[in-house]
Short mmCIF file of C-alpha atoms in Angstrom, two decimals:
data_model
loop_
_atom_site.label_atom_id
_atom_site.label_comp_id
_atom_site.label_asym_id
_atom_site.label_seq_id
_atom_site.Cartn_x
_atom_site.Cartn_y
_atom_site.Cartn_z
CA UNK A 1 -16.50 -8.17 25.32
CA UNK A 2 -14.59 -5.41 23.51
CA UNK A 3 -16.04 -2.60 21.46
CA UNK A 4 -17.22 -3.47 17.96
CA UNK A 5 -15.68 -1.12 15.40
CA UNK A 6 -16.29 -0.91 11.66
CA UNK A 7 -13.67 0.69 9.42
CA UNK A 8 -14.81 1.93 6.02
CA UNK A 9 -11.88 2.27 3.63
CA UNK A 10 -12.84 0.94 0.24
CA UNK A 11 -10.00 1.80 -2.12
CA UNK A 12 -7.54 2.37 -3.70
CA UNK A 13 -4.61 0.04 -2.98
CA UNK A 14 -2.30 2.75 -1.66
CA UNK A 15 -5.08 4.20 0.50
CA UNK A 16 -5.85 0.79 1.97
CA UNK A 17 -2.16 0.24 2.76
CA UNK A 18 -1.96 3.64 4.45
CA UNK A 19 -4.92 2.65 6.63
CA UNK A 20 -3.40 -0.61 7.90
CA UNK A 21 -1.70 0.96 10.97
CA UNK A 22 -5.13 2.03 12.27
CA UNK A 23 -5.87 -1.58 13.22
CA UNK A 24 -2.77 -1.94 15.38
CA UNK A 25 -3.32 1.51 16.91
CA UNK A 26 -6.84 0.55 17.99
CA UNK A 27 -5.83 -2.83 19.39
CA UNK A 28 -2.95 -1.29 21.35
CA UNK A 29 -5.29 1.27 22.91
CA UNK A 30 -8.40 -0.92 23.18
CA UNK A 31 -7.36 -4.55 23.78
CA UNK A 32 -10.23 -6.84 22.95
CA UNK A 33 -11.74 -4.53 20.36
CA UNK A 34 -13.43 -6.38 17.52
CA UNK A 35 -12.64 -4.73 14.19
CA UNK A 36 -14.41 -5.30 10.88
CA UNK A 37 -13.38 -3.64 7.61
CA UNK A 38 -15.38 -2.83 4.47
CA UNK A 39 -13.17 -2.82 1.35
CA UNK A 40 -13.45 -3.28 -2.40
CA UNK A 41 -13.14 -6.95 -3.32
CA UNK A 42 -9.99 -6.35 -5.39
CA UNK A 43 -8.09 -5.19 -2.29
CA UNK A 44 -9.54 -7.65 0.22
CA UNK A 45 -6.63 -10.15 -0.15
CA UNK A 46 -4.28 -7.54 1.31
CA UNK A 47 -6.17 -7.88 4.60
CA UNK A 48 -5.72 -11.67 4.75
CA UNK A 49 -2.80 -11.45 7.24
CA UNK A 50 -4.95 -9.36 9.59
CA UNK A 51 -7.72 -11.95 9.39
CA UNK A 52 -5.28 -14.80 9.97
CA UNK A 53 -3.85 -13.08 13.04
CA UNK A 54 -7.29 -12.28 14.44
CA UNK A 55 -6.57 -8.56 14.40
CA UNK A 56 -9.55 -8.11 12.08
CA UNK A 57 -12.63 -10.22 12.72
CA UNK A 58 -14.36 -9.78 9.39
CA UNK A 59 -13.47 -8.35 6.00
CA UNK A 60 -16.68 -7.31 4.25
CA UNK A 61 -16.01 -7.09 0.50
CA UNK A 62 -18.01 -4.92 -1.86
CA UNK A 63 -17.79 -4.09 -5.54
CA UNK A 64 -19.24 -0.61 -5.70
CA UNK A 65 -17.14 0.26 -8.74
CA UNK A 66 -18.64 -2.60 -10.74
CA UNK A 67 -22.15 -2.28 -9.32
CA UNK A 68 -22.38 1.36 -10.40
CA UNK A 69 -21.88 0.30 -14.02
CA UNK A 70 -25.04 -1.82 -13.99
CA UNK A 71 -27.09 -0.79 -10.94
CA UNK A 72 -30.36 -2.35 -12.16
CA UNK A 73 -28.95 -5.68 -13.30
CA UNK A 74 -30.29 -8.73 -11.51
CA UNK A 75 -26.78 -9.84 -10.51
CA UNK A 76 -26.02 -6.41 -9.05
CA UNK A 77 -29.23 -6.38 -7.00
CA UNK A 78 -28.54 -9.87 -5.66
CA UNK A 79 -24.96 -9.06 -4.72
CA UNK A 80 -26.04 -5.78 -3.12
CA UNK A 81 -28.57 -7.64 -0.91
CA UNK A 82 -25.86 -10.03 0.26
CA UNK A 83 -23.52 -7.12 0.98
CA UNK A 84 -26.19 -5.33 3.06
CA UNK A 85 -26.88 -8.50 5.02
CA UNK A 86 -23.18 -8.88 5.84
CA UNK A 87 -22.83 -5.19 6.68
CA UNK A 88 -25.83 -5.16 9.00
CA UNK A 89 -25.19 -8.51 10.68
CA UNK A 90 -23.36 -6.85 13.60
CA UNK A 91 -24.32 -3.68 15.53
CA UNK A 92 -21.29 -1.42 15.92
CA UNK A 93 -20.21 0.86 18.74
CA UNK A 94 -18.26 2.96 16.23
CA UNK A 95 -18.40 3.23 12.45
CA UNK A 96 -15.45 5.21 11.10
CA UNK A 97 -15.52 6.50 7.53
CA UNK A 98 -11.85 6.87 6.58
CA UNK A 99 -12.55 7.50 2.90
CA UNK A 100 -14.42 10.80 2.94
CA UNK A 101 -16.45 10.15 -0.21
CA UNK A 102 -20.14 9.72 -1.03
CA UNK A 103 -19.72 5.99 -1.58
CA UNK A 104 -18.13 5.48 1.84
CA UNK A 105 -20.80 7.68 3.42
CA UNK A 106 -23.48 5.40 1.96
CA UNK A 107 -21.74 2.35 3.45
CA UNK A 108 -21.35 4.05 6.84
CA UNK A 109 -25.04 5.04 6.83
CA UNK A 110 -26.17 1.50 6.01
CA UNK A 111 -24.13 -0.03 8.85
CA UNK A 112 -26.08 -0.83 12.01
CA UNK A 113 -25.22 0.96 15.24
CA UNK A 114 -25.37 -0.57 18.71
CA UNK A 115 -27.24 1.44 21.37
CA UNK A 116 -25.10 4.52 22.03
CA UNK A 117 -22.98 3.85 18.94
CA UNK A 118 -21.81 6.66 16.68
CA UNK A 119 -20.63 7.28 13.15
CA UNK A 120 -17.39 9.26 12.72
CA UNK A 121 -15.99 10.93 9.62
CA UNK A 122 -13.74 13.68 8.32
CA UNK A 123 -15.16 17.18 8.62
CA UNK A 124 -12.99 18.70 5.91
CA UNK A 125 -10.86 18.06 2.87
CA UNK A 126 -7.12 17.73 3.34
CA UNK A 127 -4.58 18.89 0.78
CA UNK A 128 -4.26 16.62 -2.24
CA UNK A 129 -7.07 14.27 -1.18
CA UNK A 130 -10.58 13.84 -2.56
CA UNK A 131 -13.49 14.76 -0.29
CA UNK A 132 -17.27 14.88 -0.68
CA UNK A 133 -19.74 16.55 1.67
CA UNK A 134 -22.09 13.55 2.31
CA UNK A 135 -19.43 11.95 4.52
CA UNK A 136 -19.89 14.87 6.93
CA UNK A 137 -23.70 14.88 6.70
CA UNK A 138 -23.98 11.19 7.60
CA UNK A 139 -21.61 11.37 10.57
CA UNK A 140 -22.74 11.83 14.17
CA UNK A 141 -19.28 13.27 14.84
CA UNK A 142 -17.28 14.99 12.09
CA UNK A 143 -13.65 15.60 13.02
CA UNK A 144 -11.64 18.48 11.56
CA UNK A 145 -8.15 17.55 10.44
CA UNK A 146 -5.10 19.67 9.69
CA UNK A 147 -5.22 20.45 5.96
CA UNK A 148 -1.55 19.57 5.33
CA UNK A 149 -1.15 16.01 6.58
CA UNK A 150 0.26 12.69 5.39
CA UNK A 151 -2.40 10.25 4.17
CA UNK A 152 -1.44 7.62 6.73
CA UNK A 153 -1.36 10.06 9.62
CA UNK A 154 -4.76 11.43 8.64
CA UNK A 155 -6.42 8.03 9.13
CA UNK A 156 -4.51 7.32 12.33
CA UNK A 157 -5.42 10.66 13.85
CA UNK A 158 -9.06 10.38 12.81
CA UNK A 159 -9.43 7.06 14.63
CA UNK A 160 -7.44 8.19 17.67
CA UNK A 161 -9.62 11.25 18.11
CA UNK A 162 -12.83 9.33 17.44
CA UNK A 163 -12.03 6.66 20.02
CA UNK A 164 -10.09 8.85 22.47
CA UNK A 165 -6.59 7.40 22.60
CA UNK A 166 -3.03 8.65 22.10
CA UNK A 167 -1.24 7.53 18.96
CA UNK A 168 1.84 5.29 19.28
CA UNK A 169 4.84 7.13 17.82
CA UNK A 170 5.71 4.40 15.29
CA UNK A 171 3.08 3.00 12.91
CA UNK A 172 2.69 -0.78 12.78
CA UNK A 173 1.19 -2.02 9.52
CA UNK A 174 0.63 -5.55 10.82
CA UNK A 175 2.27 -7.15 7.77
CA UNK A 176 4.92 -9.47 9.06
CA UNK A 177 7.33 -11.63 7.08
CA UNK A 178 6.13 -15.22 7.54
CA UNK A 179 8.49 -17.11 9.91
CA UNK A 180 9.03 -19.80 7.27
CA UNK A 181 10.66 -17.17 5.04
CA UNK A 182 13.02 -15.79 7.66
CA UNK A 183 15.47 -18.63 7.18
CA UNK A 184 15.57 -18.61 3.40
CA UNK A 185 18.78 -19.86 1.86
CA UNK A 186 21.40 -17.14 2.01
CA UNK A 187 23.27 -18.67 -0.92
CA UNK A 188 20.50 -17.68 -3.32
CA UNK A 189 20.90 -14.38 -5.14
CA UNK A 190 19.12 -11.59 -3.33
CA UNK A 191 16.24 -10.12 -5.28
CA UNK A 192 15.29 -6.49 -5.88
CA UNK A 193 11.74 -5.93 -7.10
CA UNK A 194 11.14 -3.20 -9.68
CA UNK A 195 7.67 -1.70 -9.24
CA UNK A 196 7.31 0.13 -12.56
CA UNK A 197 3.52 -0.07 -12.90
CA UNK A 198 1.20 2.74 -11.86
CA UNK A 199 -2.31 3.84 -12.73
CA UNK A 200 -1.09 7.13 -14.22
CA UNK A 201 1.30 7.39 -17.14
CA UNK A 202 2.75 10.65 -15.81
CA UNK A 203 3.99 8.82 -12.70
CA UNK A 204 6.03 6.31 -14.70
CA UNK A 205 9.81 6.16 -14.89
CA UNK A 206 11.40 5.78 -18.38
CA UNK A 207 12.01 2.25 -19.58
CA UNK A 208 15.67 2.97 -20.31
CA UNK A 209 16.15 4.09 -16.70
CA UNK A 210 14.88 0.77 -15.37
CA UNK A 211 17.23 -1.08 -17.69
CA UNK A 212 20.25 1.02 -16.71
CA UNK A 213 19.47 0.62 -13.01
CA UNK A 214 18.90 -3.10 -13.44
CA UNK A 215 22.30 -3.52 -15.06
CA UNK A 216 23.98 -1.76 -12.16
CA UNK A 217 22.21 -3.93 -9.59
CA UNK A 218 22.89 -7.12 -11.52
CA UNK A 219 26.57 -6.20 -11.63
CA UNK A 220 26.46 -6.44 -7.82
CA UNK A 221 24.94 -9.95 -8.01
CA UNK A 222 21.30 -9.05 -7.47
CA UNK A 223 18.42 -10.68 -9.28
CA UNK A 224 15.69 -8.38 -10.59
CA UNK A 225 12.02 -9.33 -10.09
CA UNK A 226 9.33 -7.72 -12.20
CA UNK A 227 5.72 -7.80 -10.98
CA UNK A 228 2.78 -6.67 -13.10
CA UNK A 229 -0.96 -6.20 -12.79
CA UNK A 230 -2.14 -5.55 -16.34
CA UNK A 231 -1.32 -6.40 -19.95
CA UNK A 232 0.61 -3.14 -20.41
CA UNK A 233 2.61 -3.72 -17.23
CA UNK A 234 3.36 -7.29 -18.31
CA UNK A 235 4.73 -5.97 -21.62
CA UNK A 236 6.97 -3.53 -19.74
CA UNK A 237 8.18 -6.27 -17.38
CA UNK A 238 9.00 -8.49 -20.33
CA UNK A 239 10.84 -5.68 -22.12
CA UNK A 240 12.99 -4.94 -19.06
CA UNK A 241 13.71 -8.63 -18.49
CA UNK A 242 14.60 -9.20 -22.13
CA UNK A 243 17.09 -6.31 -22.13
CA UNK A 244 18.70 -7.40 -18.86
CA UNK A 245 18.89 -11.10 -19.65
CA UNK A 246 20.56 -10.44 -23.02
CA UNK A 247 23.29 -8.68 -21.07
CA UNK A 248 23.41 -11.49 -18.53
CA UNK A 249 23.26 -14.63 -20.67
CA UNK A 250 26.76 -15.67 -19.57
CA UNK A 251 25.52 -16.28 -15.99
CA UNK A 252 24.82 -20.00 -16.08
CA UNK A 253 23.99 -20.07 -12.35
CA UNK A 254 21.21 -17.44 -12.80
CA UNK A 255 22.96 -14.96 -10.52
CA UNK A 256 21.88 -11.53 -11.56
CA UNK A 257 19.07 -12.75 -13.86
CA UNK A 258 15.83 -10.80 -14.33
CA UNK A 259 12.57 -12.69 -13.80
CA UNK A 260 8.99 -11.74 -14.60
CA UNK A 261 6.69 -12.86 -11.81
CA UNK A 262 3.33 -14.37 -12.70
CA UNK A 263 0.32 -12.17 -12.07
CA UNK A 264 -0.51 -12.67 -8.39
CA UNK A 265 -3.28 -11.80 -5.96
CA UNK A 266 -2.33 -9.21 -3.39
CA UNK A 267 -1.76 -11.67 -0.55
CA UNK A 268 0.61 -13.79 -2.66
CA UNK A 269 2.27 -10.70 -4.11
CA UNK A 270 2.86 -9.34 -0.60
CA UNK A 271 4.52 -12.62 0.35
CA UNK A 272 6.73 -12.47 -2.74
CA UNK A 273 7.76 -8.91 -1.91
CA UNK A 274 8.51 -9.89 1.68
CA UNK A 275 11.23 -12.24 0.42
CA UNK A 276 13.04 -9.50 -1.47
CA UNK A 277 16.15 -7.67 -0.31
CA UNK A 278 14.44 -4.42 -1.31
CA UNK A 279 12.11 -2.67 -3.70
CA UNK A 280 12.57 0.27 -6.07
CA UNK A 281 9.34 1.66 -7.45
CA UNK A 282 7.23 4.53 -8.62
CA UNK A 283 4.42 6.06 -6.55
CA UNK A 284 2.01 3.12 -6.52
CA UNK A 285 0.20 0.75 -4.20
CA UNK A 286 2.91 -1.90 -4.45
CA UNK A 287 5.54 0.61 -3.40
CA UNK A 288 3.43 1.42 -0.35
CA UNK A 289 3.29 -2.30 0.45
CA UNK A 290 7.11 -2.32 0.41
CA UNK A 291 7.03 0.42 3.06
CA UNK A 292 4.49 -1.56 5.09
CA UNK A 293 6.84 -4.57 4.98
CA UNK A 294 9.70 -2.36 6.22
CA UNK A 295 11.86 -3.29 3.24
CA UNK A 296 14.71 -1.10 1.99
CA UNK A 297 12.88 0.92 -0.61
CA UNK A 298 13.29 3.88 -2.95
CA UNK A 299 10.06 5.54 -4.12
CA UNK A 300 10.29 7.59 -7.32
CA UNK A 301 8.20 10.76 -7.71
CA UNK A 302 7.72 12.95 -10.78
CA UNK A 303 5.52 15.25 -8.68
CA UNK A 304 6.25 16.87 -5.33
CA UNK A 305 3.73 14.76 -3.42
CA UNK A 306 5.95 12.44 -1.40
CA UNK A 307 5.11 14.49 1.74
CA UNK A 308 1.54 13.18 1.44
CA UNK A 309 1.97 9.56 0.34
CA UNK A 310 5.67 8.67 0.50
CA UNK A 311 7.76 7.02 3.20
CA UNK A 312 7.76 8.89 6.49
CA UNK A 313 11.00 10.19 7.99
CA UNK A 314 12.67 7.62 10.24
CA UNK A 315 9.98 7.35 12.95
CA UNK A 316 12.05 5.23 15.31
CA UNK A 317 14.98 7.65 15.43
CA UNK A 318 17.40 4.86 14.53
CA UNK A 319 19.44 7.05 12.21
CA UNK A 320 18.89 4.58 9.35
CA UNK A 321 16.33 5.64 6.77
CA UNK A 322 15.18 2.33 5.30
CA UNK A 323 12.77 3.94 2.85
CA UNK A 324 13.40 7.10 0.87
CA UNK A 325 11.56 9.12 -1.73
CA UNK A 326 13.26 10.94 -4.59
CA UNK A 327 11.62 13.72 -6.57
CA UNK A 328 12.62 15.64 -9.70
CA UNK A 329 10.96 16.97 -12.81
CA UNK A 330 10.45 15.68 -15.34
CA UNK A 331 11.74 12.60 -13.46
CA UNK A 332 14.61 11.64 -11.12
CA UNK A 333 17.85 10.50 -12.75
CA UNK A 334 19.18 6.98 -12.46
CA UNK A 335 22.10 8.29 -10.43
CA UNK A 336 19.74 9.92 -7.93
CA UNK A 337 17.81 6.69 -7.48
CA UNK A 338 21.04 4.70 -7.19
CA UNK A 339 22.41 7.01 -4.50
CA UNK A 340 19.14 6.80 -2.58
CA UNK A 341 19.22 3.00 -2.80
CA UNK A 342 22.72 2.86 -1.35
CA UNK A 343 21.72 5.13 1.52
CA UNK A 344 18.57 3.28 2.62
CA UNK A 345 20.07 -0.08 3.57
CA UNK A 346 22.86 -1.51 5.71
CA UNK A 347 25.74 -1.51 3.28
CA UNK A 348 27.85 -4.63 2.70
CA UNK A 349 31.59 -4.65 3.21
CA UNK A 350 32.29 -4.43 -0.51
CA UNK A 351 30.43 -1.14 -0.92
CA UNK A 352 33.69 0.74 -1.30
CA UNK A 353 34.26 -1.21 -4.53
CA UNK A 354 30.93 -0.28 -6.04
CA UNK A 355 31.37 1.98 -9.01
CA UNK A 356 28.99 4.87 -9.53
CA UNK A 357 26.84 4.86 -12.61
CA UNK A 358 28.27 6.66 -15.64
#
């Protein structure tokens, strides 16, 4: 019987995505390990592929964000009791708090340890990341990390040092394109997803830039897909699609059309993204999913923080950078994003005929 390990990474979407490689790291070093994961309910569907593959045994959902709004409500108390029962159903050899916040420290403290089991956590704040002291107080072993470190590497190193193994050089997110999608019809127009939505307005890219870029891609025969996760994002998707489809109404075969996807749960949205030829997006959780899927991807930054959350430099040494980040203030130009897009994918034979943007 392998070691029983509990990972505590509750939110947000990008943070959960950056933690995915931890699962594959542990299984490579400790075959037979049984891994459970505590996560906010909203992000639990992202872990469905890991459940289906057996790489994660249990996903334990919580709704701490909602519960804190009405802590004394009868529904909250009932749901909290169920959560505690699920959390304490298994004694763990290692509980690893990857969040570094009071809320994750509470979850780690409530988890049940097996005889000789230990709780592990971060001993310090790293640059650009939130940190609260209770995570260190609750831990049996608090591990000091380099202050300047990528968010994904921080979690991977924390687990490697807690469990005593050497990190594989290339992260494996465990999100694979379903085999049924590998043979999709090549005659269909290839789709580029535009991830324009983000939780912060100052991370957004101007609407007119998306429209200009969409026109350039549609001129090469691509279809543009527009996901959304809120009413405001839906309105932006519809505005982009309307502008692009007015330009493209002469395409009776739908080549180059812009489509607004329905609002999807994360597991379905991940599958939709996996069918795309690439993704162009702002710094957001969906952009990080594109990286996890190993899609050609350009990530747009209005702040110089790509070193902490953006695509890593080519880890395999292949010489092809499939994902790139671009940064400028107040925001990168369309030409900069276009040039990055061309450089992050195997280029088709007709690339020499592609005209640069005006």
